[in-house]
């Protein structure tokens, strides 16, 4: 077996106060087999699949061998789930191998997800099954193509073991997740609940050192960090909305302090446009519906601000004032980012005009009225002629009136080529993900490979993957990634 390269682990998280984690190794699996590897990301980390070989990669990314320099640990955190305080959560099925510095100078965390039970498993088995691992692999790695900040999947390994879920025994898998950081709102909520001001300061220092160095010399670094995180969240959620992405489980333990999309459980891209669309089968109240995502992002930031109160200022009323001001910025930051993203989608590349949002909303209203496919509709909006776009709507007169108005606003034709670089042709559609999982479970990986390849060039039309699902193919619910 060829050897695994020694990575430049610096393990900053393992140097934090010990109440923030438990040291432990991943639990070995029976028969690890690598079924996916992100070569591009591997290259950035200095991990070359060809040279190392799949067998060694499978040993490492199943957790069967811990790489040299890693100090594996499960992190402690708390959180609000579906708006309710859940208290202690923590990595119940994940192990952080450590942080490394990439050639680019960036710091990233490498984490195994599905790597066995930890002290934070709360009765769970610590494992993941193949389905959600495939979903996270495909969706998270597609995100950067659309300019959406996200954790990435480096590798995915099947374990040769079964895990027991509601559906019965299912094949197990481990995902290797690479994130700027796994520090979340829930990390600070955990420290606040323990009234651990020193721990809070230590985590803030770590974040600023590694991910926000420009804030180091701020007058009040904690306030500066809060503001920076709020801005990143507002930008992130604006990008989700412009893509029709529904996260599905925006709990505070799934809100990253580095502004990346994290935790692809019951997530999905919308097919037919519906502002109140919900996918998650466990979200009975529709709390995490498409149109609620900005509001929930705002709420999560309020939870962060509250957890940071003791370090924002020595004097409580002053701290509350800092927190309130920062959180109150969110709606405007979000509105600005959303307008910018949508203006790009509509090919409005000139300076903003006051009626732009109204014009764009009118289009969305028409889409909603006819349950038009979100991605396909925006892709056809890019077309040079409007035949296929108009064919998506029942009221031809209304849509052609709207197109007329749009062209008047543009003062001429739209820029097809530029718009096609913004409105993707291929997204990780749910029915294709489900189909991919279904055959992969039976050992057929051809669809996975074809889909993954198409997702690498999502601004290019694809015969299969660009199509919207037929009524009968539409997936209405996604299940939690447990
Ligand atoms: P999530 O909904 O994936 O963000 O998970 C919420 C919490 O449940 C986290 O603390 C997870 O570590 C934990 N968890 C989820 N699935 C499992 C599992 N199969 N075994 C143990 N803990 C789990
Ligand atoms: Mg989570």
Short mmCIF file of C-alpha atoms and ligand atoms in Angstrom, two decimals:
data_model
loop_
_atom_site.label_atom_id
_atom_site.label_comp_id
_atom_site.label_asym_id
_atom_site.label_seq_id
_atom_site.Cartn_x
_atom_site.Cartn_y
_atom_site.Cartn_z
CA UNK A 1 0.00 0.00 0.00
CA UNK A 2 1.36 3.42 -0.92
CA UNK A 3 1.65 5.96 1.83
CA UNK A 4 -0.61 8.86 2.59
CA UNK A 5 1.13 12.27 2.40
CA UNK A 6 1.84 14.00 5.67
CA UNK A 7 -0.49 16.96 5.74
CA UNK A 8 0.37 20.19 7.52
CA UNK A 9 -2.07 19.72 10.41
CA UNK A 10 -2.07 22.61 12.85
CA UNK A 11 -5.00 21.38 14.99
CA UNK A 12 -5.97 24.76 16.40
CA UNK A 13 -9.35 23.47 17.58
CA UNK A 14 -7.60 20.81 19.69
CA UNK A 15 -5.76 23.63 21.51
CA UNK A 16 -9.03 25.24 22.66
CA UNK A 17 -10.29 24.78 26.24
CA UNK A 18 -11.10 21.11 26.71
CA UNK A 19 -14.82 21.54 27.39
CA UNK A 20 -15.16 22.28 23.65
CA UNK A 21 -14.42 18.73 22.50
CA UNK A 22 -13.71 15.11 23.28
CA UNK A 23 -10.66 13.46 21.82
CA UNK A 24 -11.49 10.20 20.11
CA UNK A 25 -10.67 8.22 17.00
CA UNK A 26 -13.14 7.23 14.32
CA UNK A 27 -14.60 3.74 14.74
CA UNK A 28 -13.14 1.42 12.05
CA UNK A 29 -15.44 -0.09 9.42
CA UNK A 30 -15.48 -3.58 7.90
CA UNK A 31 -14.71 -3.05 4.25
CA UNK A 32 -13.99 0.49 3.16
CA UNK A 33 -14.25 1.23 -0.54
CA UNK A 34 -13.75 4.67 -2.08
CA UNK A 35 -16.57 5.54 -4.46
CA UNK A 36 -15.98 9.25 -4.99
CA UNK A 37 -13.07 11.63 -4.73
CA UNK A 38 -12.93 15.34 -5.54
CA UNK A 39 -9.67 15.60 -7.50
CA UNK A 40 -9.75 19.38 -7.76
CA UNK A 41 -10.04 19.80 -4.00
CA UNK A 42 -7.53 16.99 -3.46
CA UNK A 43 -4.98 18.91 -5.55
CA UNK A 44 -5.44 22.00 -3.38
CA UNK A 45 -4.78 19.93 -0.29
CA UNK A 46 -1.85 18.04 -1.78
CA UNK A 47 -3.72 14.72 -1.93
CA UNK A 48 -3.23 13.06 -5.31
CA UNK A 49 -5.57 10.13 -5.97
CA UNK A 50 -3.42 8.60 -8.72
CA UNK A 51 -0.29 8.57 -6.64
CA UNK A 52 -1.82 7.43 -3.37
CA UNK A 53 -4.26 4.90 -4.73
CA UNK A 54 -7.87 4.22 -3.83
CA UNK A 55 -7.13 1.55 -1.25
CA UNK A 56 -5.07 3.93 0.92
CA UNK A 57 -7.57 6.74 0.46
CA UNK A 58 -10.37 4.40 1.55
CA UNK A 59 -8.42 3.45 4.69
CA UNK A 60 -7.93 7.12 5.61
CA UNK A 61 -11.32 8.49 4.64
CA UNK A 62 -13.26 5.71 6.31
CA UNK A 63 -11.44 6.47 9.54
CA UNK A 64 -9.71 3.06 9.59
CA UNK A 65 -6.32 4.78 9.77
CA UNK A 66 -5.79 8.20 11.23
CA UNK A 67 -3.33 10.27 9.17
CA UNK A 68 -0.05 11.35 10.72
CA UNK A 69 -0.37 14.69 12.52
CA UNK A 70 -4.11 14.47 13.06
CA UNK A 71 -5.54 14.79 16.57
CA UNK A 72 -9.06 13.54 16.02
CA UNK A 73 -11.88 14.93 18.12
CA UNK A 74 -15.63 15.34 18.31
CA UNK A 75 -16.68 18.94 18.93
CA UNK A 76 -19.20 20.04 21.53
CA UNK A 77 -21.95 22.48 20.59
CA UNK A 78 -25.55 23.27 21.43
CA UNK A 79 -28.32 24.77 19.38
CA UNK A 80 -31.88 25.77 18.65
CA UNK A 81 -33.66 23.22 16.48
CA UNK A 82 -36.88 24.33 14.80
CA UNK A 83 -36.90 27.38 17.04
CA UNK A 84 -36.59 25.47 20.31
CA UNK A 85 -33.60 25.28 22.59
CA UNK A 86 -32.16 21.76 22.33
CA UNK A 87 -29.32 22.26 24.76
CA UNK A 88 -26.37 19.97 24.22
CA UNK A 89 -25.84 18.53 20.73
CA UNK A 90 -22.24 18.13 19.46
CA UNK A 91 -20.69 15.96 16.78
CA UNK A 92 -22.76 12.83 17.25
CA UNK A 93 -21.47 11.10 14.17
CA UNK A 94 -18.50 13.11 13.05
CA UNK A 95 -14.84 13.43 13.89
CA UNK A 96 -12.66 16.40 13.08
CA UNK A 97 -9.31 15.09 11.86
CA UNK A 98 -7.85 18.56 12.17
CA UNK A 99 -7.11 21.76 10.36
CA UNK A 100 -4.56 22.11 7.61
CA UNK A 101 -3.15 25.04 5.70
CA UNK A 102 -3.55 24.71 1.94
CA UNK A 103 -1.04 25.80 -0.66
CA UNK A 104 -3.19 28.93 -1.07
CA UNK A 105 -2.59 29.84 2.58
CA UNK A 106 -6.22 29.12 3.48
CA UNK A 107 -7.04 27.09 6.58
CA UNK A 108 -9.51 24.25 6.24
CA UNK A 109 -11.02 21.66 8.54
CA UNK A 110 -11.14 18.03 7.50
CA UNK A 111 -13.96 16.11 9.08
CA UNK A 112 -15.28 12.58 8.70
CA UNK A 113 -19.07 12.35 8.84
CA UNK A 114 -20.62 8.99 9.69
CA UNK A 115 -17.49 7.88 11.50
CA UNK A 116 -19.09 6.18 14.51
CA UNK A 117 -20.56 7.04 17.89
CA UNK A 118 -19.20 9.79 20.11
CA UNK A 119 -20.12 11.01 23.60
CA UNK A 120 -22.54 13.37 21.80
CA UNK A 121 -24.47 10.69 19.89
CA UNK A 122 -27.50 10.85 22.20
CA UNK A 123 -28.60 7.32 21.36
CA UNK A 124 -27.83 7.59 17.63
CA UNK A 125 -25.56 5.06 15.94
CA UNK A 126 -22.99 7.62 14.79
CA UNK A 127 -23.30 6.43 11.22
CA UNK A 128 -24.65 7.65 7.90
CA UNK A 129 -26.15 5.66 5.10
CA UNK A 130 -25.18 5.87 1.47
CA UNK A 131 -28.17 7.96 0.30
CA UNK A 132 -27.49 11.18 2.23
CA UNK A 133 -23.76 10.80 1.62
CA UNK A 134 -24.38 10.72 -2.14
CA UNK A 135 -26.72 13.72 -1.83
CA UNK A 136 -24.21 15.77 0.15
CA UNK A 137 -21.35 14.78 -2.17
CA UNK A 138 -23.19 15.91 -5.29
CA UNK A 139 -24.93 19.00 -3.93
CA UNK A 140 -22.11 20.47 -1.84
CA UNK A 141 -19.58 20.07 -4.64
CA UNK A 142 -21.92 21.73 -7.12
CA UNK A 143 -22.36 24.84 -4.95
CA UNK A 144 -19.08 26.61 -5.79
CA UNK A 145 -19.93 26.34 -9.49
CA UNK A 146 -22.87 28.65 -8.73
CA UNK A 147 -20.68 30.90 -6.56
CA UNK A 148 -22.41 29.71 -3.38
CA UNK A 149 -20.00 29.40 -0.43
CA UNK A 150 -20.18 25.85 0.87
CA UNK A 151 -18.42 23.08 2.67
CA UNK A 152 -17.10 20.61 0.11
CA UNK A 153 -16.93 16.85 -0.09
CA UNK A 154 -13.41 15.52 -0.57
CA UNK A 155 -14.17 11.81 -0.52
CA UNK A 156 -16.94 9.31 0.00
CA UNK A 157 -16.39 5.75 1.11
CA UNK A 158 -18.83 2.88 1.47
CA UNK A 159 -18.24 0.94 4.65
CA UNK A 160 -19.31 -2.61 3.80
CA UNK A 161 -21.56 -2.42 6.85
CA UNK A 162 -25.28 -1.89 7.17
CA UNK A 163 -26.98 0.77 9.24
CA UNK A 164 -30.48 0.38 10.50
CA UNK A 165 -32.96 3.07 9.51
CA UNK A 166 -36.77 3.29 9.32
CA UNK A 167 -36.65 1.79 5.81
CA UNK A 168 -34.67 -1.21 7.11
CA UNK A 169 -30.97 -2.05 6.86
CA UNK A 170 -29.15 0.27 4.43
CA UNK A 171 -25.55 0.35 3.20
CA UNK A 172 -23.33 2.60 5.31
CA UNK A 173 -20.97 5.32 4.11
CA UNK A 174 -18.57 7.96 5.40
CA UNK A 175 -18.25 11.41 3.87
CA UNK A 176 -15.11 13.54 4.18
CA UNK A 177 -16.21 17.12 4.58
CA UNK A 178 -13.85 20.04 4.08
CA UNK A 179 -14.97 23.35 5.55
CA UNK A 180 -13.29 26.64 6.29
CA UNK A 181 -14.41 25.91 9.81
CA UNK A 182 -16.98 23.78 11.62
CA UNK A 183 -17.54 26.49 14.24
CA UNK A 184 -21.23 27.32 14.28
CA UNK A 185 -23.71 29.55 16.06
CA UNK A 186 -24.35 26.54 18.29
CA UNK A 187 -20.69 26.54 19.40
CA UNK A 188 -21.21 29.97 20.98
CA UNK A 189 -24.63 29.02 22.32
CA UNK A 190 -22.99 26.08 24.09
CA UNK A 191 -20.38 28.36 25.69
CA UNK A 192 -23.00 30.96 26.64
CA UNK A 193 -25.14 28.30 28.31
CA UNK A 194 -22.09 27.33 30.36
CA UNK A 195 -21.34 31.01 31.06
CA UNK A 196 -17.87 30.31 29.72
CA UNK A 197 -16.58 33.76 28.78
CA UNK A 198 -12.99 32.59 28.48
CA UNK A 199 -13.98 29.82 26.05
CA UNK A 200 -16.02 32.32 24.04
CA UNK A 201 -13.00 34.60 23.76
CA UNK A 202 -10.77 31.69 22.72
CA UNK A 203 -13.12 30.64 19.90
CA UNK A 204 -13.41 34.24 18.71
CA UNK A 205 -9.62 34.54 18.63
CA UNK A 206 -9.32 31.34 16.65
CA UNK A 207 -11.89 32.50 14.12
CA UNK A 208 -10.31 35.90 13.70
CA UNK A 209 -6.79 34.47 13.45
CA UNK A 210 -7.64 31.93 10.81
CA UNK A 211 -10.58 33.38 8.87
CA UNK A 212 -10.98 37.07 9.65
CA UNK A 213 -7.40 38.37 10.03
CA UNK A 214 -8.51 41.79 8.77
CA UNK A 215 -10.50 42.22 12.01
CA UNK A 216 -7.51 41.69 14.29
CA UNK A 217 -6.83 45.38 14.77
CA UNK A 218 -10.46 46.43 15.13
CA UNK A 219 -11.33 48.56 18.10
CA UNK A 220 -13.72 45.84 19.25
CA UNK A 221 -12.90 42.55 17.49
CA UNK A 222 -15.92 40.67 18.90
CA UNK A 223 -18.36 43.27 17.55
CA UNK A 224 -16.46 43.36 14.26
CA UNK A 225 -16.70 39.57 14.00
CA UNK A 226 -20.44 39.63 14.70
CA UNK A 227 -20.94 42.22 11.94
CA UNK A 228 -18.79 40.27 9.49
CA UNK A 229 -20.64 37.00 10.15
CA UNK A 230 -24.01 38.71 9.74
CA UNK A 231 -22.95 40.11 6.40
CA UNK A 232 -21.74 36.71 5.22
CA UNK A 233 -25.00 35.01 6.25
CA UNK A 234 -27.07 37.67 4.47
CA UNK A 235 -25.01 37.20 1.30
CA UNK A 236 -25.19 33.43 1.55
CA UNK A 237 -28.96 33.28 1.90
CA UNK A 238 -29.41 35.75 -0.98
CA UNK A 239 -27.45 33.30 -3.13
CA UNK A 240 -29.64 30.37 -2.03
CA UNK A 241 -32.78 32.31 -2.93
CA UNK A 242 -31.47 33.24 -6.36
CA UNK A 243 -30.77 29.57 -7.07
CA UNK A 244 -33.99 28.16 -5.64
CA UNK A 245 -32.07 26.24 -2.98
CA UNK A 246 -33.88 25.18 0.18
CA UNK A 247 -31.56 24.20 3.00
CA UNK A 248 -34.28 22.42 4.94
CA UNK A 249 -32.81 22.46 8.42
CA UNK A 250 -31.58 25.96 9.28
CA UNK A 251 -31.06 25.20 12.95
CA UNK A 252 -28.48 27.29 14.77
CA UNK A 253 -26.15 24.29 14.94
CA UNK A 254 -26.18 24.31 11.13
CA UNK A 255 -25.28 28.01 10.76
CA UNK A 256 -21.58 28.41 10.07
CA UNK A 257 -19.47 31.25 11.42
CA UNK A 258 -17.58 31.41 8.12
CA UNK A 259 -20.69 31.91 5.99
CA UNK A 260 -20.62 28.56 4.22
CA UNK A 261 -23.60 26.37 3.52
CA UNK A 262 -23.22 23.46 5.91
CA UNK A 263 -25.15 20.26 6.60
CA UNK A 264 -26.91 18.94 3.57
CA UNK A 265 -29.65 16.88 5.15
CA UNK A 266 -33.15 17.33 3.82
CA UNK A 267 -32.05 20.02 1.37
CA UNK A 268 -33.33 20.39 -2.19
CA UNK A 269 -33.47 22.65 -5.18
CA UNK A 270 -36.98 23.71 -6.09
CA UNK A 271 -38.41 22.37 -9.29
CA UNK A 272 -41.71 24.25 -9.66
CA UNK A 273 -41.54 27.74 -8.21
CA UNK A 274 -43.53 28.13 -5.04
CA UNK A 275 -42.56 30.63 -2.38
CA UNK A 276 -43.91 28.43 0.40
CA UNK A 277 -42.14 25.30 -0.79
CA UNK A 278 -40.93 22.98 1.97
CA UNK A 279 -39.05 19.73 1.35
CA UNK A 280 -38.01 18.44 4.72
CA UNK A 281 -40.33 15.70 5.87
CA UNK A 282 -39.71 16.68 9.49
CA UNK A 283 -40.59 20.36 8.94
CA UNK A 284 -44.32 20.05 9.53
CA UNK A 285 -44.82 23.76 10.28
CA UNK A 286 -42.96 24.96 7.20
CA UNK A 287 -40.53 26.94 9.33
CA UNK A 288 -37.75 26.41 6.80
CA UNK A 289 -39.82 27.05 3.67
CA UNK A 290 -38.11 28.83 0.76
CA UNK A 291 -39.54 32.26 1.53
CA UNK A 292 -38.75 31.98 5.25
CA UNK A 293 -35.03 31.40 4.81
CA UNK A 294 -33.99 35.09 5.06
CA UNK A 295 -36.10 35.58 8.17
CA UNK A 296 -34.64 32.46 9.76
CA UNK A 297 -31.12 33.57 8.89
CA UNK A 298 -31.90 36.82 10.69
CA UNK A 299 -33.21 34.92 13.70
CA UNK A 300 -30.11 32.72 13.80
CA UNK A 301 -27.94 35.84 13.83
CA UNK A 302 -29.95 37.16 16.77
CA UNK A 303 -29.15 33.91 18.59
CA UNK A 304 -25.47 34.42 17.81
CA UNK A 305 -25.53 38.01 19.04
CA UNK A 306 -27.21 36.92 22.25
CA UNK A 307 -24.61 34.22 22.86
CA UNK A 308 -21.82 36.76 22.32
CA UNK A 309 -23.27 39.40 24.69
CA UNK A 310 -20.79 38.85 27.53
CA UNK A 311 -17.84 39.60 25.25
CA UNK A 312 -19.28 42.48 23.19
CA UNK A 313 -18.81 44.99 26.02
CA UNK A 314 -18.12 44.99 29.74
CA UNK A 315 -21.30 46.91 30.40
CA UNK A 316 -24.48 44.93 29.61
CA UNK A 317 -26.62 47.76 28.18
CA UNK A 318 -23.73 48.69 25.88
CA UNK A 319 -23.35 45.07 24.79
CA UNK A 320 -27.07 44.85 24.04
CA UNK A 321 -26.83 48.02 21.99
CA UNK A 322 -23.95 46.59 19.93
CA UNK A 323 -25.83 43.34 19.42
CA UNK A 324 -29.08 45.02 18.44
CA UNK A 325 -27.42 47.34 15.96
CA UNK A 326 -25.56 44.47 14.31
CA UNK A 327 -28.63 42.22 14.08
CA UNK A 328 -30.83 45.07 12.83
CA UNK A 329 -28.53 45.39 9.83
CA UNK A 330 -29.41 41.97 8.55
CA UNK A 331 -32.62 42.76 6.61
CA UNK A 332 -30.98 45.60 4.66
CA UNK A 333 -27.82 43.59 3.97
CA UNK A 334 -29.95 40.73 2.77
CA UNK A 335 -32.20 42.93 0.63
CA UNK A 336 -29.18 44.53 -1.04
CA UNK A 337 -27.55 41.18 -1.75
CA UNK A 338 -30.78 39.61 -2.98
CA UNK A 339 -31.52 42.51 -5.33
CA UNK A 340 -27.99 42.29 -6.71
CA UNK A 341 -28.26 38.53 -7.32
CA UNK A 342 -31.68 38.82 -8.93
CA UNK A 343 -30.65 41.74 -11.12
CA UNK A 344 -27.88 39.56 -12.52
CA UNK A 345 -30.32 36.72 -13.16
CA UNK A 346 -32.54 39.06 -15.14
CA UNK A 347 -29.62 40.44 -17.12
CA UNK A 348 -29.93 43.89 -15.56
CA UNK A 349 -26.22 44.61 -15.60
CA UNK A 350 -26.54 48.41 -15.73
CA UNK A 351 -27.18 50.71 -12.76
CA UNK A 352 -30.19 49.90 -10.61
CA UNK A 353 -33.52 51.56 -11.25
CA UNK A 354 -36.23 51.99 -8.66
CA UNK A 355 -38.74 49.68 -10.34
CA UNK A 356 -36.33 46.76 -10.85
CA UNK A 357 -37.57 44.71 -7.92
CA UNK A 358 -41.17 45.26 -8.88
CA UNK A 359 -40.43 44.09 -12.44
CA UNK A 360 -38.65 40.98 -11.18
CA UNK A 361 -41.36 40.17 -8.63
CA UNK A 362 -43.99 40.41 -11.36
CA UNK A 363 -42.13 37.67 -13.23
CA UNK A 364 -41.91 35.51 -10.11
CA UNK A 365 -45.66 36.00 -9.56
CA UNK A 366 -46.34 34.64 -13.05
CA UNK A 367 -44.03 31.71 -12.36
CA UNK A 368 -45.78 30.95 -9.10
CA UNK A 369 -49.25 31.15 -10.66
CA UNK A 370 -48.30 28.46 -13.19
CA UNK A 371 -45.92 26.43 -10.98
CA UNK A 372 -43.23 26.94 -13.58
CA UNK A 373 -39.93 25.17 -13.13
CA UNK A 374 -37.56 27.67 -11.51
CA UNK A 375 -34.28 26.69 -13.16
CA UNK A 376 -35.70 25.98 -16.61
CA UNK A 377 -37.64 29.23 -16.62
CA UNK A 378 -34.60 31.39 -15.88
CA UNK A 379 -32.58 29.42 -18.40
CA UNK A 380 -35.19 30.15 -21.08
CA UNK A 381 -35.22 33.78 -20.04
CA UNK A 382 -31.66 33.83 -21.41
CA UNK A 383 -32.73 32.49 -24.83
CA UNK A 384 -32.46 34.84 -27.76
CA UNK A 385 -36.07 34.35 -28.73
CA UNK A 386 -38.90 33.95 -26.26
CA UNK A 387 -40.81 30.97 -27.71
CA UNK A 388 -39.78 28.37 -25.18
CA UNK A 389 -40.09 30.81 -22.30
CA UNK A 390 -43.62 31.78 -23.29
CA UNK A 391 -44.57 28.13 -23.73
CA UNK A 392 -44.02 27.61 -19.99
CA UNK A 393 -46.92 29.91 -19.11
CA UNK A 394 -50.67 29.45 -19.45
CA UNK A 395 -51.44 33.11 -20.08
CA UNK A 396 -49.37 33.92 -23.18
CA UNK A 397 -50.58 37.48 -23.27
CA UNK A 398 -49.40 38.24 -19.74
CA UNK A 399 -45.95 36.78 -20.24
CA UNK A 400 -45.41 38.53 -23.54
CA UNK A 401 -46.51 41.81 -21.95
CA UNK A 402 -43.98 41.20 -19.23
CA UNK A 403 -41.22 40.45 -21.77
CA UNK A 404 -42.06 43.66 -23.56
CA UNK A 405 -41.77 45.60 -20.33
CA UNK A 406 -38.47 43.89 -19.54
CA UNK A 407 -36.98 44.80 -22.90
CA UNK A 408 -38.12 48.37 -22.47
CA UNK A 409 -36.37 48.46 -19.12
CA UNK A 410 -33.24 47.01 -20.75
CA UNK A 411 -33.44 49.51 -23.55
CA UNK A 412 -32.87 46.74 -26.07
CA UNK A 413 -32.21 43.01 -26.21
CA UNK A 414 -30.87 41.09 -23.23
CA UNK A 415 -27.35 39.66 -23.09
CA UNK A 416 -27.90 35.94 -23.70
CA UNK A 417 -24.30 34.83 -23.27
CA UNK A 418 -23.75 36.70 -20.05
CA UNK A 419 -27.08 35.60 -18.58
CA UNK A 420 -26.28 31.97 -19.40
CA UNK A 421 -23.22 32.22 -17.18
CA UNK A 422 -25.45 33.15 -14.26
CA UNK A 423 -28.54 30.99 -14.78
CA UNK A 424 -27.48 27.35 -14.67
CA UNK A 425 -28.78 24.69 -17.04
CA UNK A 426 -27.96 21.86 -14.66
CA UNK A 427 -28.67 21.73 -10.94
CA UNK A 428 -28.58 18.68 -8.65
CA UNK A 429 -32.24 17.97 -9.17
CA UNK A 430 -33.96 15.86 -6.61
CA UNK A 431 -35.40 13.24 -8.92
CA UNK A 432 -31.94 12.63 -10.38
CA UNK A 433 -30.39 12.42 -6.93
CA UNK A 434 -33.02 9.89 -5.88
CA UNK A 435 -32.49 7.87 -9.08
CA UNK A 436 -28.72 7.97 -8.53
CA UNK A 437 -29.09 6.68 -4.97
CA UNK A 438 -31.49 3.97 -6.01
CA UNK A 439 -29.12 2.38 -8.51
CA UNK A 440 -25.98 3.06 -6.46
CA UNK A 441 -27.45 1.04 -3.61
CA UNK A 442 -27.58 -1.85 -6.09
CA UNK A 443 -23.93 -1.32 -6.98
CA UNK A 444 -24.44 0.58 -10.24
CA UNK A 445 -22.34 3.76 -10.23
CA UNK A 446 -22.74 4.82 -13.86
CA UNK A 447 -25.50 7.34 -13.16
CA UNK A 448 -23.52 8.82 -10.28
CA UNK A 449 -20.53 9.32 -12.55
CA UNK A 450 -22.57 10.83 -15.40
CA UNK A 451 -24.40 13.17 -13.02
CA UNK A 452 -21.22 14.26 -11.27
CA UNK A 453 -19.60 15.01 -14.63
CA UNK A 454 -22.59 17.08 -15.80
CA UNK A 455 -22.55 19.04 -12.53
CA UNK A 456 -18.98 20.10 -13.19
CA UNK A 457 -20.20 22.17 -16.15
CA UNK A 458 -23.61 23.31 -15.01
CA UNK A 459 -23.87 26.25 -17.41
CA UNK A 460 -23.88 23.88 -20.37
CA UNK A 461 -27.14 22.28 -21.47
CA UNK A 462 -27.37 18.53 -20.81
CA UNK A 463 -29.74 16.18 -22.63
CA UNK A 464 -30.95 14.51 -19.41
CA UNK A 465 -29.96 16.54 -16.41
CA UNK A 466 -31.26 19.89 -17.68
CA UNK A 467 -34.81 18.57 -17.92
CA UNK A 468 -37.43 19.37 -15.33
CA UNK A 469 -39.12 16.33 -13.80
CA UNK A 470 -42.44 15.08 -15.11
CA UNK A 471 -45.26 15.46 -12.62
CA UNK A 472 -44.85 11.84 -11.49
CA UNK A 473 -41.07 12.24 -11.05
CA UNK A 474 -41.29 15.25 -8.75
CA UNK A 475 -39.86 14.54 -5.35
CA UNK A 476 -42.03 16.19 -2.73
CA UNK A 477 -40.11 15.42 0.43
CA UNK A 478 -36.56 14.77 1.41
CA UNK A 479 -35.63 13.01 4.58
CA UNK A 480 -33.18 13.97 7.22
CA UNK A 481 -29.65 12.80 6.56
CA UNK A 482 -29.56 10.39 9.46
P1 LIG B 1 -28.11 17.39 11.87
O1 LIG B 1 -29.60 17.44 11.76
O2 LIG B 1 -27.47 16.45 10.88
O3 LIG B 1 -27.50 18.73 11.87
O4 LIG B 1 -27.80 16.71 13.26
C1 LIG B 1 -28.24 17.23 14.50
C2 LIG B 1 -27.55 16.53 15.63
O5 LIG B 1 -27.86 15.14 15.62
C3 LIG B 1 -26.04 16.61 15.59
O6 LIG B 1 -25.61 16.71 16.92
C4 LIG B 1 -25.64 15.30 14.98
O7 LIG B 1 -24.33 14.94 15.31
C5 LIG B 1 -26.67 14.36 15.58
N1 LIG B 1 -26.90 13.16 14.74
C6 LIG B 1 -27.50 13.11 13.53
N2 LIG B 1 -27.52 11.84 13.07
C7 LIG B 1 -26.92 11.06 13.99
C8 LIG B 1 -26.61 9.66 14.10
N3 LIG B 1 -26.95 8.80 13.14
N4 LIG B 1 -25.98 9.25 15.20
C9 LIG B 1 -25.64 10.09 16.18
N5 LIG B 1 -25.89 11.42 16.14
C10 LIG B 1 -26.52 11.91 15.07
MG1 LIG B 2 -25.77 19.57 11.89
#
